[in-house]
CSV table of C-alpha atoms in Angstrom, one decimal:
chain,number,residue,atom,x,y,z
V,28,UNK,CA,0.0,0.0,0.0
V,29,UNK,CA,3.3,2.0,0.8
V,30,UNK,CA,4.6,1.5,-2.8
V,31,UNK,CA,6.6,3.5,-4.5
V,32,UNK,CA,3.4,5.3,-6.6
V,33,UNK,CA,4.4,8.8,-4.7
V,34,UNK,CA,8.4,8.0,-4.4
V,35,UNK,CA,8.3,9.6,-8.0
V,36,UNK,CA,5.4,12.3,-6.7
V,37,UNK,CA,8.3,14.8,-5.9
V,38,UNK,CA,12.0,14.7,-5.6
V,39,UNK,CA,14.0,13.9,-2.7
V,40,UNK,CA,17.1,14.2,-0.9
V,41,UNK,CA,18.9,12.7,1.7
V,42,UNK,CA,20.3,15.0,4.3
V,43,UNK,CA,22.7,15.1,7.1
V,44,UNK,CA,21.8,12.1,9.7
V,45,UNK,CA,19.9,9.7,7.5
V,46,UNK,CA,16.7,12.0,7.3
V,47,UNK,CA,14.6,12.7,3.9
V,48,UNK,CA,13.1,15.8,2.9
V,49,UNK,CA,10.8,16.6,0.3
V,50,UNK,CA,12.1,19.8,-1.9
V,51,UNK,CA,10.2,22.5,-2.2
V,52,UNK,CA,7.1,21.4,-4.6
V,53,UNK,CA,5.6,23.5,-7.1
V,54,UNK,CA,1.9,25.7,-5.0
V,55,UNK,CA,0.2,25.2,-8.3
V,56,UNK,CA,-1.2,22.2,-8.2
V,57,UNK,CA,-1.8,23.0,-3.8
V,58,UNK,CA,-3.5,26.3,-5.0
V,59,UNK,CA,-5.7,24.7,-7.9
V,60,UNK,CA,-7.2,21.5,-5.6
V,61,UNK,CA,-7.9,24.4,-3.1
V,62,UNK,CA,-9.4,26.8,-5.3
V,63,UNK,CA,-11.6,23.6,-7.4
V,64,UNK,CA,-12.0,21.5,-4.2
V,65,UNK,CA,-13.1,23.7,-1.6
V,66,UNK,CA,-16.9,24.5,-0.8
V,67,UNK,CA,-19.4,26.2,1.5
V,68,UNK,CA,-22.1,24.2,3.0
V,69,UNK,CA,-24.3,26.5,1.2
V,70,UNK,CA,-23.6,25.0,-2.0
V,71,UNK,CA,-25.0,22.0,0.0
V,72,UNK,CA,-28.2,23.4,1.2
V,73,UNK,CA,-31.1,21.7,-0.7
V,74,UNK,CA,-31.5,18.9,1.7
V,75,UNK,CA,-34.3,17.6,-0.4
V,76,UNK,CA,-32.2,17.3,-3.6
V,77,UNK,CA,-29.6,15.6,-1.8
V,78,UNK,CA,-32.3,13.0,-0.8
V,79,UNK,CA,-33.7,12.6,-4.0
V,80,UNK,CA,-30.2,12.0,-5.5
V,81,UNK,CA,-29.6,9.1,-2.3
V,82,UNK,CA,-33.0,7.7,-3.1
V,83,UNK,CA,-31.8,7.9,-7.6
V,84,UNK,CA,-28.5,6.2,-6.8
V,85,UNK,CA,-30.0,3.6,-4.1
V,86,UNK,CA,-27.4,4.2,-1.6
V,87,UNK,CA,-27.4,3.7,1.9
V,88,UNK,CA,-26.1,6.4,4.4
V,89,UNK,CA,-24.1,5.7,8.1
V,90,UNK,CA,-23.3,8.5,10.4
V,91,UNK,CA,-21.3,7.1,13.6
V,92,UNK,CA,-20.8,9.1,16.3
V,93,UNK,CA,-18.1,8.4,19.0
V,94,UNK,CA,-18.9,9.7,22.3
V,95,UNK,CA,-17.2,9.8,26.1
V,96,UNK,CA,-18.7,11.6,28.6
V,97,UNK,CA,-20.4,14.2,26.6
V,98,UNK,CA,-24.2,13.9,28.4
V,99,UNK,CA,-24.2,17.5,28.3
V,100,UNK,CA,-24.0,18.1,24.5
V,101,UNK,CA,-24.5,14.2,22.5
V,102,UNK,CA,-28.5,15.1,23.3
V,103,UNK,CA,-28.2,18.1,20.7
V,104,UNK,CA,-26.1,17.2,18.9
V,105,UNK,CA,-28.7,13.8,17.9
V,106,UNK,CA,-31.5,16.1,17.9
V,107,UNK,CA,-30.2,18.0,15.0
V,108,UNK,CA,-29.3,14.9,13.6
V,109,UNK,CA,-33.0,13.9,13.3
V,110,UNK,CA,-33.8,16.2,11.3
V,111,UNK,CA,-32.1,14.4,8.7
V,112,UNK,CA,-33.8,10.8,9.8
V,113,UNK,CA,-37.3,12.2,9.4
V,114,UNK,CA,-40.3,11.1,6.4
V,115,UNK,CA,-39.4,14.4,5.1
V,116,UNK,CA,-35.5,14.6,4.8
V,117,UNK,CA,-34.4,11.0,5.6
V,118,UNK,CA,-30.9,11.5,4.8
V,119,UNK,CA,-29.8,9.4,6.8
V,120,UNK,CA,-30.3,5.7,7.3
V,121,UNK,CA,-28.4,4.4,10.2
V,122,UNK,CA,-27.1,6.3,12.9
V,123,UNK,CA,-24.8,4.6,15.2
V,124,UNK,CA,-23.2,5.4,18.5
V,125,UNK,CA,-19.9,4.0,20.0
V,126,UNK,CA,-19.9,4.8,24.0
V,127,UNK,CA,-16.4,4.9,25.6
V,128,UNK,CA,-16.9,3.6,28.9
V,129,UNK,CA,-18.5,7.2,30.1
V,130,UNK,CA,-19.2,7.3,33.4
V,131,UNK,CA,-21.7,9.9,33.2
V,132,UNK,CA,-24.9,8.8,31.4
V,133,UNK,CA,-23.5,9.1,27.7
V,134,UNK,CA,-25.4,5.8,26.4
V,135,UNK,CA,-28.5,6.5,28.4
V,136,UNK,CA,-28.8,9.8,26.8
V,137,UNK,CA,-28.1,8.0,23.3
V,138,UNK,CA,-30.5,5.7,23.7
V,139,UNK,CA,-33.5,7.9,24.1
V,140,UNK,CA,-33.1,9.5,20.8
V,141,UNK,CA,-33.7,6.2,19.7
V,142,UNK,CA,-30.3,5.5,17.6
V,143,UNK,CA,-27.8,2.7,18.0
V,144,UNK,CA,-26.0,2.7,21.1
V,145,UNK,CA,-23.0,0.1,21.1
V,146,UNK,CA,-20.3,-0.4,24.6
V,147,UNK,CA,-16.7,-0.1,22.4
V,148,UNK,CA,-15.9,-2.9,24.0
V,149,UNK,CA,-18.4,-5.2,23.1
V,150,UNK,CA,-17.5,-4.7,19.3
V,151,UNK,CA,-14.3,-6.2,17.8
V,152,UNK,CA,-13.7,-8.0,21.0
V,153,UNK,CA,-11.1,-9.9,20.2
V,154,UNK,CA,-8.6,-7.1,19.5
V,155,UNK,CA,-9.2,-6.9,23.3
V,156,UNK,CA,-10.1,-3.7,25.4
V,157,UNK,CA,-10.6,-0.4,23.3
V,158,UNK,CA,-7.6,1.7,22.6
V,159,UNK,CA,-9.3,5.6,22.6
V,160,UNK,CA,-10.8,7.5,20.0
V,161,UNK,CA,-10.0,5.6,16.9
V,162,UNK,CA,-10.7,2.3,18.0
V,163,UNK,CA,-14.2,3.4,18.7
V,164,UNK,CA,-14.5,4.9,15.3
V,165,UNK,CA,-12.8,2.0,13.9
V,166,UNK,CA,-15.2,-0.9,16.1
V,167,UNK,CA,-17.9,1.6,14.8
V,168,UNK,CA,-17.7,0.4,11.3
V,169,UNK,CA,-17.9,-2.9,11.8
V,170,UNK,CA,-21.9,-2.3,12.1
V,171,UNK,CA,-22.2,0.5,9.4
V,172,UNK,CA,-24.8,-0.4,6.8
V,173,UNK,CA,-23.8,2.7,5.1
V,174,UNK,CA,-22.6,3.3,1.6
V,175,UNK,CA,-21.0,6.7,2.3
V,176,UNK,CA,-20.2,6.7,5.6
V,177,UNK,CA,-19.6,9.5,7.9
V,178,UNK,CA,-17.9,10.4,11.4
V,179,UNK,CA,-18.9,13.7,13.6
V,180,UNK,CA,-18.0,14.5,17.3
V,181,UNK,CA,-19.9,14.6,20.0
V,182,UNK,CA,-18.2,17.5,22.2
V,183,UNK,CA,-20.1,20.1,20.0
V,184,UNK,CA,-22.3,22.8,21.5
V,185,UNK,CA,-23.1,24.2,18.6
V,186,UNK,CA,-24.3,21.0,16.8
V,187,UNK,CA,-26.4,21.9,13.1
V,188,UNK,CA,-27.1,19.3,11.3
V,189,UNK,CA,-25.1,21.1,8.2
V,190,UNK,CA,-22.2,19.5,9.8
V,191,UNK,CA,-23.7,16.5,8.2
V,192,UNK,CA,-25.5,17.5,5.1
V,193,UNK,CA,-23.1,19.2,3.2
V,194,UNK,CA,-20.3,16.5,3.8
V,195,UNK,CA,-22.7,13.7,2.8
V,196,UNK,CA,-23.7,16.4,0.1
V,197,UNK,CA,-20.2,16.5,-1.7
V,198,UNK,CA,-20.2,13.0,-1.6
V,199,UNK,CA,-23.8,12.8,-3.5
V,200,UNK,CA,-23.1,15.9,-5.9
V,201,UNK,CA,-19.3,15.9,-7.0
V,202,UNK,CA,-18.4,13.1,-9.3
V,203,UNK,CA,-15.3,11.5,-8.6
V,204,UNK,CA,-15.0,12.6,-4.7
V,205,UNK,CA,-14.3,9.7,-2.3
V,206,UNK,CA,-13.6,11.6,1.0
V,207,UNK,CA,-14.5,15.0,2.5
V,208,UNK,CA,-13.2,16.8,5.3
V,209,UNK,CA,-15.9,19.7,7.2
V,210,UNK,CA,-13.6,22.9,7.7
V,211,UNK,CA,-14.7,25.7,9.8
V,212,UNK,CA,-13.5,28.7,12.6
V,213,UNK,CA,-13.0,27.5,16.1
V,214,UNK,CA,-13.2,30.4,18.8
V,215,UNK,CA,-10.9,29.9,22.2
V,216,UNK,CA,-13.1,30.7,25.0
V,217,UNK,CA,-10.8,29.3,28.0
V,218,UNK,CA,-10.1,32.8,28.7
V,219,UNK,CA,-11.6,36.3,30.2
V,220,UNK,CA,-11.7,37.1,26.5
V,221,UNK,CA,-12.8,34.6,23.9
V,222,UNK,CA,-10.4,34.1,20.8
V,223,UNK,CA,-12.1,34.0,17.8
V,224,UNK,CA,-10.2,32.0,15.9
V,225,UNK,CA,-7.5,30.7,18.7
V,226,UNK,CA,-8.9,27.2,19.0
V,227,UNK,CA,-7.3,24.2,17.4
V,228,UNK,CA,-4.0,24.6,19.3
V,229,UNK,CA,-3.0,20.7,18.0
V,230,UNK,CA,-3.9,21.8,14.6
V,231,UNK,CA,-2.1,24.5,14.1
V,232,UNK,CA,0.9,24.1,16.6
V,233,UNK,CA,1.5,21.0,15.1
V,234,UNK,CA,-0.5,18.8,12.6
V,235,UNK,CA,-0.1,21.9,10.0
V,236,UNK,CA,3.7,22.1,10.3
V,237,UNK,CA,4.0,18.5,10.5
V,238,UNK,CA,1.8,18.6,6.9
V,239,UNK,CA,4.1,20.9,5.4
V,240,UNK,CA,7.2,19.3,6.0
V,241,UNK,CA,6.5,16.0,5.0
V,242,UNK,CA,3.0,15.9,3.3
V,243,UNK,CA,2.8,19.3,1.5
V,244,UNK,CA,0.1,17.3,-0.5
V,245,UNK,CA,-2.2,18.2,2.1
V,246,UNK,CA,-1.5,21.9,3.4
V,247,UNK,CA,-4.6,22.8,1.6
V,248,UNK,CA,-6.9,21.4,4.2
V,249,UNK,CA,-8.1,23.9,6.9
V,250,UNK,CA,-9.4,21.7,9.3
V,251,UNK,CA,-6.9,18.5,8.5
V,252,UNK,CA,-7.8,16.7,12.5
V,253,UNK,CA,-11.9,17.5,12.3
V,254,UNK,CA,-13.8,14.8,13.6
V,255,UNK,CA,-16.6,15.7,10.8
V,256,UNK,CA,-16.0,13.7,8.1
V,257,UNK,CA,-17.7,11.0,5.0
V,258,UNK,CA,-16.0,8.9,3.0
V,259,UNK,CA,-17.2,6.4,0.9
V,260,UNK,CA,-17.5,2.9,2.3
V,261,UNK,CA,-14.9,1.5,-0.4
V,262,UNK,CA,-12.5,3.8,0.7
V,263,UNK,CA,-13.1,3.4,5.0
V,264,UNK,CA,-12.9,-0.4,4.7
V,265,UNK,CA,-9.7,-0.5,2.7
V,266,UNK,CA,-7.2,1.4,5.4
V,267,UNK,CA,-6.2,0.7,8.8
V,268,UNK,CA,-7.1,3.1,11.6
V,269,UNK,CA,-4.4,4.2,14.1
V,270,UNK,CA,-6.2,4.3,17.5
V,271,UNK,CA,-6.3,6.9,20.2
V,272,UNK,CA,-6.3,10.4,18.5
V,273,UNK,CA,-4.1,9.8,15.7
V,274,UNK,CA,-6.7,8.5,13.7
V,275,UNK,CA,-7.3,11.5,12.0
V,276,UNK,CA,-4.5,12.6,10.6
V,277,UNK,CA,-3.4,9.0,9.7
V,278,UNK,CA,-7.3,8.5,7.5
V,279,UNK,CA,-6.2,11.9,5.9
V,280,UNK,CA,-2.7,10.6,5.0
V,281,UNK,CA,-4.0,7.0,4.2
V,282,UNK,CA,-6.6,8.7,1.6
V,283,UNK,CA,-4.4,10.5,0.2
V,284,UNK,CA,-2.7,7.2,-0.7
V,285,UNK,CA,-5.8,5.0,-1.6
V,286,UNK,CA,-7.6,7.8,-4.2
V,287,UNK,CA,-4.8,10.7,-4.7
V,288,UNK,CA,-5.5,14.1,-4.1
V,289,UNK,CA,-8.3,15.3,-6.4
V,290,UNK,CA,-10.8,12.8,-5.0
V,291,UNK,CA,-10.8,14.6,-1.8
V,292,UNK,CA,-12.7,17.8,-0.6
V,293,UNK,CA,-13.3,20.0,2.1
V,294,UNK,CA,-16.7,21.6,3.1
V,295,UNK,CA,-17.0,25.3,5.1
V,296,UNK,CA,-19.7,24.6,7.9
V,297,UNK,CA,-19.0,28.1,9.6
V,298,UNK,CA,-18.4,27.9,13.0
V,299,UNK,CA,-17.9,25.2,15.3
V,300,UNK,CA,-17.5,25.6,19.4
V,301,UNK,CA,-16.5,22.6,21.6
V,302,UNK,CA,-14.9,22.0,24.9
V,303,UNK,CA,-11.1,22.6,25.3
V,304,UNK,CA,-8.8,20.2,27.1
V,305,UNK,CA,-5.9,21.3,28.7
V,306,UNK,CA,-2.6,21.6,27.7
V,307,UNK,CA,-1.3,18.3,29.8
V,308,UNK,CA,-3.5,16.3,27.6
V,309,UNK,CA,-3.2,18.1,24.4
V,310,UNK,CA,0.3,17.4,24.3
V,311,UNK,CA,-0.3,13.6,25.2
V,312,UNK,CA,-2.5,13.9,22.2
V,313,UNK,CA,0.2,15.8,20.0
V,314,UNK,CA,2.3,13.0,20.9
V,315,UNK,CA,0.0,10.5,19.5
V,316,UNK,CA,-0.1,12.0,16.3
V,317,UNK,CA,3.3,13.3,15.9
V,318,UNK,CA,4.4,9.7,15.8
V,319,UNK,CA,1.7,8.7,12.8
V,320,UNK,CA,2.3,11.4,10.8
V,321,UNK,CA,6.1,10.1,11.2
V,322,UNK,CA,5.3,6.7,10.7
V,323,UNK,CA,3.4,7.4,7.1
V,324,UNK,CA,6.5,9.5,6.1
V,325,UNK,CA,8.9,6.9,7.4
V,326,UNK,CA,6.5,4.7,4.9
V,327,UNK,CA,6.4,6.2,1.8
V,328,UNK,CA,10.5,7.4,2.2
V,329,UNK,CA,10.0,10.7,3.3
V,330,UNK,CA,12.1,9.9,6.6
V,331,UNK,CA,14.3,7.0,7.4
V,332,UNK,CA,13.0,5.9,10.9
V,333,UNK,CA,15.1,3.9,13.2
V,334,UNK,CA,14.6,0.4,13.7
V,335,UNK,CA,13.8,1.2,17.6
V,336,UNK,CA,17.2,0.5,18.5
V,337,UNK,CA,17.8,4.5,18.5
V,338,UNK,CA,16.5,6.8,21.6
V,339,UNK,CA,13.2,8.5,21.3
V,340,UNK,CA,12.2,6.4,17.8
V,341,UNK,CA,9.5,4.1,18.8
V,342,UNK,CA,6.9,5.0,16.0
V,343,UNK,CA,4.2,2.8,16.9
V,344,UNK,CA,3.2,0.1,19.9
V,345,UNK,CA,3.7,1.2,23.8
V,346,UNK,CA,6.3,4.1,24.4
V,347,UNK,CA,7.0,5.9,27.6
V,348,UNK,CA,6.1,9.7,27.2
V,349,UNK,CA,7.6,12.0,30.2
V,350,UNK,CA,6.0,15.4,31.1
V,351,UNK,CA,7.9,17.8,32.9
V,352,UNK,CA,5.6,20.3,34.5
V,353,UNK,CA,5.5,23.2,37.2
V,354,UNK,CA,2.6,22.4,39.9
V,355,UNK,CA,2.3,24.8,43.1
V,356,UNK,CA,3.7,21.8,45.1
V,357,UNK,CA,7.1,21.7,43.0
V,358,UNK,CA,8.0,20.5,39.9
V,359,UNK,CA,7.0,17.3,38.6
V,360,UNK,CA,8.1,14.7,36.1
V,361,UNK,CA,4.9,12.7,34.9
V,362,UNK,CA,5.5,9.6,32.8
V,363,UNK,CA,2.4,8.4,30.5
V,364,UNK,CA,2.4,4.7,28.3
V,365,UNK,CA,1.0,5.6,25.2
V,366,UNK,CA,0.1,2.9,22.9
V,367,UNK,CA,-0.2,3.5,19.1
V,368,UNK,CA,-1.7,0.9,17.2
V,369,UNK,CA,-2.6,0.2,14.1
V,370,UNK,CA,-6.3,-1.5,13.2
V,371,UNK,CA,-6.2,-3.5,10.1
V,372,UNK,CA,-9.0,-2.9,7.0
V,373,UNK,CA,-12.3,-3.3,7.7
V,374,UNK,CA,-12.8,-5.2,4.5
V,375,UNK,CA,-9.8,-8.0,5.8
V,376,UNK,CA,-11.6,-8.8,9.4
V,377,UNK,CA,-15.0,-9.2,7.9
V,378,UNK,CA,-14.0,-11.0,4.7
């Protein structure tokens, strides 16, 4: 999967140390896939349309939600959902969510809107005990009906169900478009004075610079760790997902791989407020995804990665990750296991 298909995509060099760069490649063609690939959820708006086009092409429609301990906002967020499940707009045919263990009333919540309510670890079960985000999302596909299948958070609190329309809706209305990304502004509001556009910290403190450096490919996309996404089911069941919360940036890299470039799109939903976590667990997080995105350049050549005999290299399984912090009581050294795996194809463990 890995071949040597994007070896030849742009030229290399080996500098100082082992480590491969990409040269600088040509904006052009970054420029033109933004300019011809990039929409507003307005474009998207005739929900009715996009059911009659579902109902022309017979296709079936999964949204899976992943949730953990979000009681206060998954009731919203499924009740603008249903407006897309309804006799009048029934975009949507399956709607599935994948509790996390939450320990405050998640499921129950779920359950009275009247969707699929699954326990992570009652899906899968024999890759054992659930390993974060994307191994929800990943166990969650293993019960999609869905044709074009789509992913959303559940931390929202300002949940419309345009987050899901206009994805699904690129999907329906642009030939040749296998995956779709939502983009949007994300206000900071940890602070006396809100932000307006100061969320996304992981985003743009490090999944954009990591993008840049070794997948310039993808610098167009504005929102490149969203949660909000559809894909066709062809394309989800054919790549892994990492768990834990590099499965983002690892089913934007993998895409990338499977269809190229031009068959992905991004979608302007506006403006999207959630909760903020703090800046311990953020950089857990950044951790996570640091080592994917270096383990897809490490397998397509872009950077020679050590065969774990080399400090600070392990790219994937268990590593130790140390925190140094300040704390009122004196300074602290924190160590974390963080386990990065990989889940195999959909379309392998159900063959």
């Amino acid at each position: 999967m890995w071949g040597g298909q994007l070896a030849a995509a742009a030229p290399w060099f080996v500098a100082s140390g082992g480590a491969m760069w990409p040269s600088e490649l040509p904006a052009a063609p970054r420029s033109e896939w933004f300019r011809t690939n990039s929409f507003s959820y307005g474009t998207f708006c005739d929900v009715a349309h996009l059911c009659q086009l579902k109902r022309e092409r017979d296709v079936l429609i999964t949204l899976i939600l992943p949730a953990r301990n979000v009681a206060a906002t998954i009731g919203d967020v499924l009740n603008a959902v249903a407006s897309l499940r309804g006799a009048r707009f029934p975009l949507l045919d399956q709607v599935i969510v994948i509790d996390s263990n939450s320990s405050d009333g998640t499921a129950a919540v779920a359950e009275r809107a009247h969707v699929e309510v699954y326990e992570e670890n009652r899906l899968m079960p024999r890759f054992g005990k659930a390993l974060g985000k994307g191994d929800a999302m990943w166990r969650g596909l293993s019960k999609a009906h869905g044709d074009i299948i789509a992913f959303a958070d559940t931390d929202t609190r300002n949940f419309r169900f345009e987050f899901i329309s206009s994805i699904v809706g690129c999907l329906l209305t642009k030939p040749g478009i296998s995956f779709v990304k939502a983009s949007y502004r994300r206000p900071f509001d940890g602070t006396e004075k809100p932000v307006p556009d100061g969320g996304g910290r992981v985003t743009e403190l490090l999944a954009k610079p990591i993008l840049n450096m070794f997948f310039p490919e993808l610098t167009g996309f504005v929102q490149p760790l969203a949660g909000e996404f559809a894909a066709t089911r062809e394309l989800l069941y054919s790549v892994p997902f990492f768990t834990g919360y590099a499965v983002e940036i690892g089913l934007l890299i993998d895409a990338w791989q499977a269809c190229g470039l031009q068959s992905m799109a991004q979608v302007d939903v506006g403006l999207r407020v959630n909760r903020h976590q703090d800046l311990a667990s953020l950089s857990r997080m950044s951790y996570s995804i640091l080592r994917a995105a270096l383990l897809r350049a490490a397998s397509v050549g872009r950077i020679l990665a050590s065969d774990g005999g080399g400090p600070g290299m392990r790219l994937d399984g268990m590593a130790a990750y140390f925190h140094a912090v300040a704390r009122s009581e004196g300074l602290c050294l924190d160590e974390y296991c963080e386990t990065l795996l990989e889940r195999p194809p959909m379309r392998i463990e159900l063959a």
